[in-house]
Amino acid sequence: MSLPHAILTALMEKPSSGLELTRRFDRSIGYFWSATHQQIYRELGRLEEAGLIRALPSEVPVRGQKKQYEVLDAGSAELARWVGESQDPKAIRDPLLLRIRAAAVVGPHGLAAELRRHLELHRRQLAVYEAIEERDFPPGRDSDEDRLRRLVLHGGTGLETFWLRWLEEALAEVEDMT
Amino acid sequence: MSLPHAILTALMEKPSSGLELTRRFDRSIGYFWSATHQQIYRELGRLEEAGLIRALPSEVPVRGQKKQYEVLDAGSAELARWVGESQDPKAIRDPLLLRIRAAAVVGPHGLAAELRRHLELHRRQLAVYEAIEERDFPPGRDSDEDRLRRLVLHGGTGLETFWLRWLEEALAEVEDMT
DNA sequence: GGGAGCATGTAATCAGTTACATGATTTT
DNA sequence: AAAATCATGTAACTGATTACATGCTCCC
């Protein structure tokens, strides 16, 4: 149940409408927890129902009109509770690793090209994270909030870096076979 | 659509019944693509329906009786096709990273303990992978199949190692705040 | 023959995805 | 006023998870 908490976090950072949230997910929180606008609208409805957020009353809540949401105290409390909750890490679930394993039984035909493609995609994603780091976290004194956000970003760069190294190794192995 | 291919791979490695597959998923393929027995039975039904696998006719197919499945040529061909298919890597989707981000807005209360717990879990998982490596891939001349399977395992150890390092960094940051 | 556990399966629910619908606003 | 696009939403479907049901085998 991470999506509601992702939305609460985004709304605490800045009250927003559904579409604004969708945009922000696309370029920020979504790097670690993606969501489509349909998911977001549905979840906003549930969160409002549950009394964790409310629509700002300023605007008329008609279809096609912007509706701004803000987090209520109950929502903020729920988020704080969730931060310290005990949740086991999810097991790895990666189709590419699975495909390598399949390649071990049916042969690695077509795999090298796919590995090269992934390599390029991960290079790009790493560049995206590094650009954000440079833009949002210039060297200097950080607040606690900034240190935590930088830590998240550093998780992203670390993961991409890992995949780059592993893909290079994998490509070398596969090219050596064919 | 990875589960059917995970099952095809497992069945090509060794024809099995539903429960045997479940067991093997728990200690081998499942490290990279987990599945419950309900998923597996349902998928076996679909794969048989689609003509990619068949139940070995030796046993009577009654409820409560073992039913062994084997992969047909169509299944093997489908698996080979899938290996070279173009599939974008999934975006990162990690609740822990999300929680750190939430901690930046509501405070890191309870987070340090959770990070320590995750550290311990990842240490254990890494130990599991290393034990498998030692048992199944002793140093020496490897066949192509072994090299590919070792590569998959190396993905697992690499990921766990990454998380260990990142968690240590995260813990140092969080402990420095409280 | 009664209970433990093995083996296969059904049903309900839920999160996520894809396709589509509709009202409002802006642009030409 | 027509077209584009912004903004919110509904509906249908798929994959994964949880809970439960049922038949078989083995062992005391």
Coordinates of C-alpha atoms (C1' of nucleotides) in Angstrom, one line a residue:
Chain A
M1 CA 0.0 0.0 0.0
S2 CA 2.5 2.6 -1.1
L3 CA 0.6 4.6 -3.5
P4 CA -1.6 6.5 -1.0
H5 CA 1.5 7.3 1.0
A6 CA 3.3 8.5 -2.1
I7 CA 0.4 10.8 -2.8
L8 CA 0.3 12.1 0.8
T9 CA 4.0 12.9 0.6
A10 CA 3.6 14.7 -2.7
L11 CA 0.6 16.7 -1.3
M12 CA 2.5 17.6 1.8
E13 CA 5.4 18.9 -0.3
K14 CA 2.8 21.0 -2.1
P15 CA -1.0 21.0 -2.3
S16 CA -2.0 20.1 -5.9
S17 CA -4.8 19.0 -8.2
G18 CA -4.9 15.5 -9.7
L19 CA -3.2 16.5 -12.9
E20 CA -0.5 18.5 -11.2
L21 CA 0.2 15.4 -9.1
T22 CA 0.4 13.3 -12.3
R23 CA 3.0 15.7 -13.7
R24 CA 5.0 15.7 -10.5
F25 CA 4.9 11.9 -10.4
D26 CA 6.2 11.9 -13.9
R27 CA 9.3 13.9 -13.1
S28 CA 10.0 13.4 -9.4
I29 CA 8.4 10.9 -7.0
G30 CA 7.5 8.7 -10.0
Y31 CA 11.2 7.8 -10.4
F32 CA 10.7 5.6 -7.3
W33 CA 7.0 4.9 -7.5
S34 CA 5.3 5.6 -10.8
A35 CA 1.5 6.0 -11.1
T36 CA -0.9 6.9 -13.9
H37 CA -3.4 9.6 -13.7
Q38 CA -6.2 7.1 -13.3
Q39 CA -4.6 5.5 -10.3
I40 CA -4.0 9.0 -8.8
Y41 CA -7.6 10.1 -9.2
R42 CA -9.0 6.9 -7.8
E43 CA -6.6 7.2 -4.8
L44 CA -7.4 10.8 -4.2
G45 CA -11.1 9.9 -4.0
R46 CA -10.2 7.2 -1.4
L47 CA -8.0 9.4 0.6
E48 CA -10.7 12.1 0.8
E49 CA -13.3 9.5 1.7
A50 CA -11.0 8.3 4.5
G51 CA -10.6 11.8 5.9
L52 CA -6.8 12.0 5.2
I53 CA -7.0 14.8 2.7
R54 CA -9.6 17.4 1.6
A55 CA -10.3 19.3 -1.5
L56 CA -9.7 23.0 -1.0
P57 CA -13.2 24.6 -0.9
S58 CA -12.2 27.6 -3.0
E59 CA -13.2 26.1 -6.4
V60 CA -16.4 24.5 -7.6
P61 CA -15.9 20.7 -7.7
V62 CA -17.2 20.3 -11.3
R63 CA -15.9 17.9 -13.9
G64 CA -13.3 19.6 -15.9
Q65 CA -12.5 22.1 -13.1
K66 CA -9.3 21.9 -11.2
K67 CA -9.7 20.6 -7.7
Q68 CA -6.8 21.3 -5.2
Y69 CA -6.2 18.9 -2.4
E70 CA -4.4 19.4 0.8
V71 CA -3.3 17.0 3.6
L72 CA -5.3 17.0 6.9
D73 CA -3.7 16.2 10.3
A74 CA -5.0 12.6 10.1
G75 CA -3.1 12.3 6.8
S76 CA 0.1 13.6 8.1
A77 CA -0.1 11.3 11.2
E78 CA -0.8 8.3 9.0
L79 CA 2.3 9.2 6.9
A80 CA 4.5 9.5 10.0
R81 CA 3.2 6.2 11.2
W82 CA 4.0 4.6 7.8
V83 CA 7.6 5.9 7.8
G84 CA 8.5 3.9 10.9
E85 CA 6.4 0.8 10.0
S86 CA 8.0 -2.6 9.7
Q87 CA 7.8 -3.7 6.0
D88 CA 10.0 -6.4 4.6
P89 CA 12.0 -5.5 1.5
K90 CA 10.4 -7.0 -1.7
A91 CA 12.2 -9.9 -3.3
I92 CA 13.9 -9.1 -6.6
R93 CA 11.5 -9.4 -9.5
D94 CA 13.4 -8.7 -12.7
P95 CA 12.4 -10.0 -16.1
L96 CA 15.9 -9.5 -17.5
L97 CA 17.5 -11.7 -15.0
L98 CA 14.8 -14.2 -15.8
R99 CA 15.5 -14.0 -19.5
I100 CA 19.2 -14.7 -18.9
R101 CA 18.2 -17.8 -17.0
A102 CA 15.9 -18.8 -19.9
A103 CA 18.8 -18.1 -22.3
A104 CA 20.8 -20.8 -20.4
V105 CA 18.3 -23.4 -21.6
V106 CA 17.2 -22.1 -25.0
G107 CA 20.3 -20.2 -26.1
P108 CA 21.1 -16.5 -26.0
H109 CA 19.8 -15.7 -29.4
G110 CA 19.0 -11.9 -29.7
L111 CA 20.1 -11.3 -26.2
A112 CA 23.2 -9.2 -26.9
A113 CA 21.2 -6.6 -28.8
E114 CA 18.8 -6.4 -25.9
L115 CA 21.6 -6.0 -23.4
R116 CA 23.1 -3.2 -25.4
R117 CA 19.7 -1.5 -25.6
H118 CA 19.3 -1.7 -21.8
L119 CA 22.8 -0.4 -21.3
E120 CA 21.9 2.7 -23.2
L121 CA 18.6 3.2 -21.4
H122 CA 20.3 2.9 -18.0
R123 CA 23.0 5.3 -19.1
R124 CA 20.3 7.9 -19.9
Q125 CA 18.5 7.3 -16.6
L126 CA 21.7 7.8 -14.7
A127 CA 22.3 11.0 -16.5
V128 CA 18.8 12.2 -15.6
Y129 CA 19.5 11.5 -11.9
E130 CA 22.9 13.2 -12.0
A131 CA 21.3 16.3 -13.7
I132 CA 18.7 16.5 -10.9
E133 CA 21.4 16.1 -8.3
E134 CA 23.4 19.0 -9.8
R135 CA 20.3 21.1 -10.1
D136 CA 18.6 20.5 -6.7
F137 CA 21.5 19.6 -4.5
P138 CA 24.4 21.8 -5.2
P139 CA 27.3 21.1 -2.8
G140 CA 27.0 23.0 0.4
R141 CA 25.2 22.9 3.8
D142 CA 22.1 20.7 3.7
S143 CA 19.0 20.7 5.9
D144 CA 17.9 17.4 7.2
E145 CA 15.1 17.4 4.5
D146 CA 17.7 17.9 1.8
R147 CA 20.0 15.2 3.1
L148 CA 17.1 12.7 3.1
R149 CA 16.0 13.7 -0.4
R150 CA 19.6 13.4 -1.7
L151 CA 19.8 10.0 -0.1
V152 CA 16.8 8.9 -2.1
L153 CA 18.3 10.2 -5.3
H154 CA 21.6 8.5 -4.4
G155 CA 19.7 5.3 -4.2
G156 CA 18.6 5.9 -7.8
T157 CA 22.1 6.6 -9.1
G158 CA 23.5 3.7 -7.1
L159 CA 21.0 1.3 -8.7
E160 CA 21.6 2.6 -12.2
T161 CA 25.3 2.3 -11.7
F162 CA 24.9 -1.2 -10.5
W163 CA 22.9 -2.2 -13.6
L164 CA 25.4 -0.5 -15.9
R165 CA 28.3 -2.5 -14.5
W166 CA 26.3 -5.7 -14.5
L167 CA 25.1 -5.2 -18.1
E168 CA 28.7 -4.6 -19.2
E169 CA 29.7 -7.8 -17.6
A170 CA 26.7 -9.7 -19.1
L171 CA 27.4 -8.3 -22.5
A172 CA 31.0 -9.4 -22.4
E173 CA 29.9 -12.9 -21.5
V174 CA 27.2 -13.2 -24.1
E175 CA 29.4 -11.7 -26.9
D176 CA 32.0 -14.2 -26.0
M177 CA 29.6 -17.1 -26.7
T178 CA 28.2 -16.3 -30.1
Chain B
M1 CA 4.1 -11.5 -18.9
S2 CA 7.1 -13.1 -17.2
L3 CA 5.4 -15.8 -15.1
P4 CA 4.6 -18.1 -18.0
H5 CA 8.1 -17.8 -19.2
A6 CA 9.5 -18.4 -15.7
I7 CA 7.5 -21.6 -15.6
L8 CA 8.6 -22.7 -19.1
T9 CA 12.2 -22.2 -18.1
A10 CA 11.8 -24.2 -14.9
L11 CA 10.0 -27.0 -16.8
M12 CA 12.7 -27.1 -19.4
E13 CA 15.3 -27.5 -16.8
K14 CA 13.2 -30.4 -15.4
P15 CA 9.6 -31.6 -16.0
S16 CA 7.7 -31.2 -12.7
S17 CA 4.3 -31.2 -11.1
G18 CA 2.7 -28.0 -9.8
L19 CA 3.9 -28.5 -6.2
E20 CA 7.4 -29.4 -7.3
L21 CA 7.5 -26.2 -9.3
T22 CA 6.3 -24.3 -6.3
R23 CA 9.2 -25.7 -4.2
R24 CA 11.7 -24.9 -6.9
F25 CA 10.4 -21.4 -7.2
D26 CA 10.9 -21.0 -3.5
R27 CA 14.5 -21.8 -3.6
S28 CA 15.8 -21.0 -7.1
I29 CA 13.9 -19.2 -9.8
G30 CA 11.8 -17.4 -7.2
Y31 CA 14.8 -15.4 -6.1
F32 CA 14.3 -13.4 -9.2
W33 CA 10.6 -14.0 -9.9
S34 CA 8.5 -15.3 -7.0
A35 CA 5.2 -17.0 -7.4
T36 CA 2.7 -18.7 -5.2
H37 CA 1.3 -22.1 -5.9
Q38 CA -2.1 -20.6 -6.9
Q39 CA -0.4 -18.5 -9.6
I40 CA 1.5 -21.5 -10.7
Y41 CA -1.5 -23.9 -11.0
R42 CA -3.5 -21.3 -12.9
E43 CA -0.6 -20.6 -15.3
L44 CA 0.0 -24.3 -15.9
G45 CA -3.6 -24.6 -16.9
R46 CA -3.2 -21.7 -19.4
L47 CA 0.0 -23.0 -20.8
E48 CA -1.5 -26.4 -21.3
E49 CA -4.5 -24.8 -23.0
A50 CA -2.2 -22.8 -25.3
G51 CA -0.4 -26.0 -26.3
L52 CA 3.0 -24.9 -24.9
I53 CA 3.2 -27.7 -22.3
R54 CA 1.5 -31.0 -21.7
A55 CA 0.8 -33.2 -18.8
L56 CA 2.7 -36.4 -19.0
P57 CA 0.0 -39.0 -19.7
S58 CA 1.5 -41.7 -17.4
E59 CA -0.6 -40.7 -14.3
V60 CA -4.3 -40.3 -14.0
P61 CA -5.2 -36.6 -13.8
V62 CA -7.4 -36.7 -10.7
R63 CA -7.5 -34.1 -8.0
G64 CA -4.9 -34.9 -5.4
Q65 CA -2.8 -36.9 -7.8
K66 CA 0.5 -35.6 -9.0
K67 CA 0.5 -34.3 -12.6
Q68 CA 3.8 -33.9 -14.3
Y69 CA 4.2 -31.4 -17.0
E70 CA 6.7 -31.1 -19.8
V71 CA 7.5 -28.4 -22.4
L72 CA 6.4 -29.0 -26.0
D73 CA 8.2 -27.6 -29.0
A74 CA 5.9 -24.7 -29.3
G75 CA 6.8 -23.8 -25.7
S76 CA 10.5 -24.0 -26.3
A77 CA 10.1 -21.8 -29.4
E78 CA 8.0 -19.3 -27.5
L79 CA 10.7 -19.1 -24.8
A80 CA 13.5 -18.6 -27.3
R81 CA 11.5 -15.8 -28.9
W82 CA 10.9 -14.1 -25.5
V83 CA 14.7 -14.2 -24.7
G84 CA 15.5 -11.8 -27.6
E85 CA 12.3 -9.7 -27.3
S86 CA 12.5 -6.0 -26.8
Q87 CA 11.3 -5.1 -23.3
D88 CA 12.1 -1.9 -21.5
P89 CA 13.5 -2.2 -18.0
K90 CA 10.9 -1.5 -15.3
A91 CA 11.3 1.8 -13.5
I92 CA 12.4 1.6 -9.9
R93 CA 9.5 0.9 -7.5
D94 CA 10.8 0.8 -4.0
P95 CA 8.7 1.5 -0.9
L96 CA 11.8 2.1 1.2
L97 CA 13.0 4.9 -1.0
L98 CA 9.5 6.3 -0.9
R99 CA 9.6 6.2 2.9
I100 CA 12.8 8.1 3.1
R101 CA 11.2 10.7 0.9
A102 CA 8.2 10.8 3.2
A103 CA 10.6 11.1 6.2
A104 CA 11.9 14.3 4.7
V105 CA 8.5 15.9 5.2
V106 CA 7.2 14.2 8.4
G107 CA 10.5 13.4 10.1
P108 CA 12.5 10.2 10.3
H109 CA 10.9 8.8 13.5
G110 CA 11.3 5.0 13.7
L111 CA 13.3 4.9 10.5
A112 CA 16.7 4.0 12.0
A113 CA 15.4 0.8 13.4
E114 CA 13.8 -0.1 10.2
L115 CA 17.0 0.5 8.3
R116 CA 18.9 -1.7 10.7
R117 CA 16.3 -4.4 10.2
H118 CA 16.7 -4.2 6.4
L119 CA 20.4 -4.2 6.7
E120 CA 20.2 -7.5 8.5
L121 CA 17.8 -9.0 6.0
H122 CA 20.0 -8.0 3.0
R123 CA 23.0 -9.5 4.7
R124 CA 21.2 -12.8 5.1
Q125 CA 20.1 -12.8 1.5
L126 CA 23.6 -12.0 0.3
A127 CA 24.8 -15.0 2.3
V128 CA 22.2 -17.2 0.7
Y129 CA 23.4 -16.2 -2.8
E130 CA 27.0 -16.7 -1.9
A131 CA 26.3 -20.1 -0.5
I132 CA 24.5 -21.1 -3.8
E133 CA 27.5 -19.7 -5.8
E134 CA 29.9 -21.8 -3.8
R135 CA 27.7 -24.9 -4.0
D136 CA 26.6 -24.7 -7.7
F137 CA 29.4 -22.8 -9.3
P138 CA 32.8 -23.9 -8.0
P139 CA 35.7 -22.2 -9.7
G140 CA 36.7 -24.0 -12.9
R141 CA 35.7 -24.4 -16.5
D142 CA 32.1 -23.4 -17.1
S143 CA 29.7 -24.4 -19.9
D144 CA 27.8 -21.6 -21.5
E145 CA 24.8 -22.6 -19.5
D146 CA 26.7 -22.3 -16.3
R147 CA 28.2 -19.0 -17.2
L148 CA 24.7 -17.6 -17.9
R149 CA 23.3 -19.0 -14.6
R150 CA 26.2 -17.6 -12.7
L151 CA 25.6 -14.2 -14.3
V152 CA 22.0 -14.2 -13.0
L153 CA 23.2 -15.1 -9.5
H154 CA 25.9 -12.4 -9.8
G155 CA 23.0 -10.0 -10.5
G156 CA 21.5 -11.0 -7.2
T157 CA 24.7 -10.6 -5.2
G158 CA 25.4 -7.3 -6.9
L159 CA 21.9 -6.0 -6.0
E160 CA 22.2 -7.1 -2.4
T161 CA 25.7 -5.6 -2.1
F162 CA 24.4 -2.3 -3.5
W163 CA 21.5 -2.2 -0.9
L164 CA 23.9 -3.0 1.9
R165 CA 26.2 -0.1 1.0
W166 CA 23.3 2.2 0.5
L167 CA 21.6 1.2 3.8
E168 CA 24.8 1.8 5.7
E169 CA 25.0 5.2 4.2
A170 CA 21.4 5.9 5.0
L171 CA 21.7 4.7 8.5
A172 CA 24.7 6.9 9.1
E173 CA 22.7 9.9 7.9
V174 CA 19.6 9.2 9.9
E175 CA 21.5 8.4 13.1
D176 CA 23.3 11.7 12.7
M177 CA 20.0 13.5 12.7
T178 CA 18.2 12.2 15.8
Chain C
dG1 C1' -10.1 -45.7 11.0
dG2 C1' -8.5 -41.1 12.4
dG3 C1' -5.3 -37.6 11.9
dA4 C1' -1.2 -35.3 9.6
dG5 C1' 0.3 -33.5 5.7
dC6 C1' 0.6 -33.8 0.6
dA7 C1' -1.3 -32.1 -3.8
dT8 C1' -4.4 -29.6 -6.6
dG9 C1' -7.6 -26.4 -7.0
dT10 C1' -11.6 -22.4 -6.5
dA11 C1' -13.1 -17.8 -5.0
dA12 C1' -12.6 -13.1 -3.6
dT13 C1' -10.1 -9.1 -3.5
dC14 C1' -6.8 -5.6 -4.8
dA15 C1' -3.3 -2.9 -7.3
dG16 C1' -2.0 -1.6 -11.7
dT17 C1' -2.8 -1.0 -16.7
dT18 C1' -5.3 0.2 -21.0
dA19 C1' -9.0 2.2 -23.4
dC20 C1' -12.3 5.3 -23.6
dA21 C1' -15.7 9.3 -22.3
dT22 C1' -16.8 14.0 -21.2
dG23 C1' -16.7 18.8 -19.6
dA24 C1' -13.9 23.1 -19.6
dT25 C1' -10.5 26.2 -21.6
dT26 C1' -7.5 28.0 -25.0
dT27 C1' -6.0 28.8 -29.6
dT28 C1' -6.8 29.6 -34.5
Chain D
dA1 C1' -17.2 28.4 -34.2
dA2 C1' -14.0 24.6 -34.8
dA3 C1' -10.0 22.3 -33.2
dA4 C1' -6.7 21.3 -29.8
dT5 C1' -5.6 20.4 -25.4
dC6 C1' -6.4 20.6 -20.4
dA7 C1' -8.6 18.2 -16.5
dT8 C1' -11.3 14.7 -14.4
dG9 C1' -13.3 10.7 -14.6
dT10 C1' -15.5 5.5 -15.8
dA11 C1' -15.1 0.7 -17.3
dA12 C1' -12.9 -3.4 -18.4
dC13 C1' -9.1 -6.3 -17.8
dT14 C1' -4.9 -8.6 -16.0
dG15 C1' -1.6 -10.2 -12.5
dA16 C1' -0.7 -11.0 -7.8
dT17 C1' -2.3 -12.1 -3.1
dT18 C1' -5.1 -14.2 0.6
dA19 C1' -8.3 -17.3 2.2
dC20 C1' -10.4 -21.4 1.8
dA21 C1' -12.0 -26.2 -0.1
dT22 C1' -11.2 -30.9 -1.4
dG23 C1' -9.2 -35.3 -2.5
dC24 C1' -5.4 -38.5 -1.7
dT25 C1' -1.7 -41.1 0.9
dC26 C1' 0.7 -42.6 4.7
dC27 C1' 1.3 -43.8 9.3
dC28 C1' -0.1 -44.7 14.0

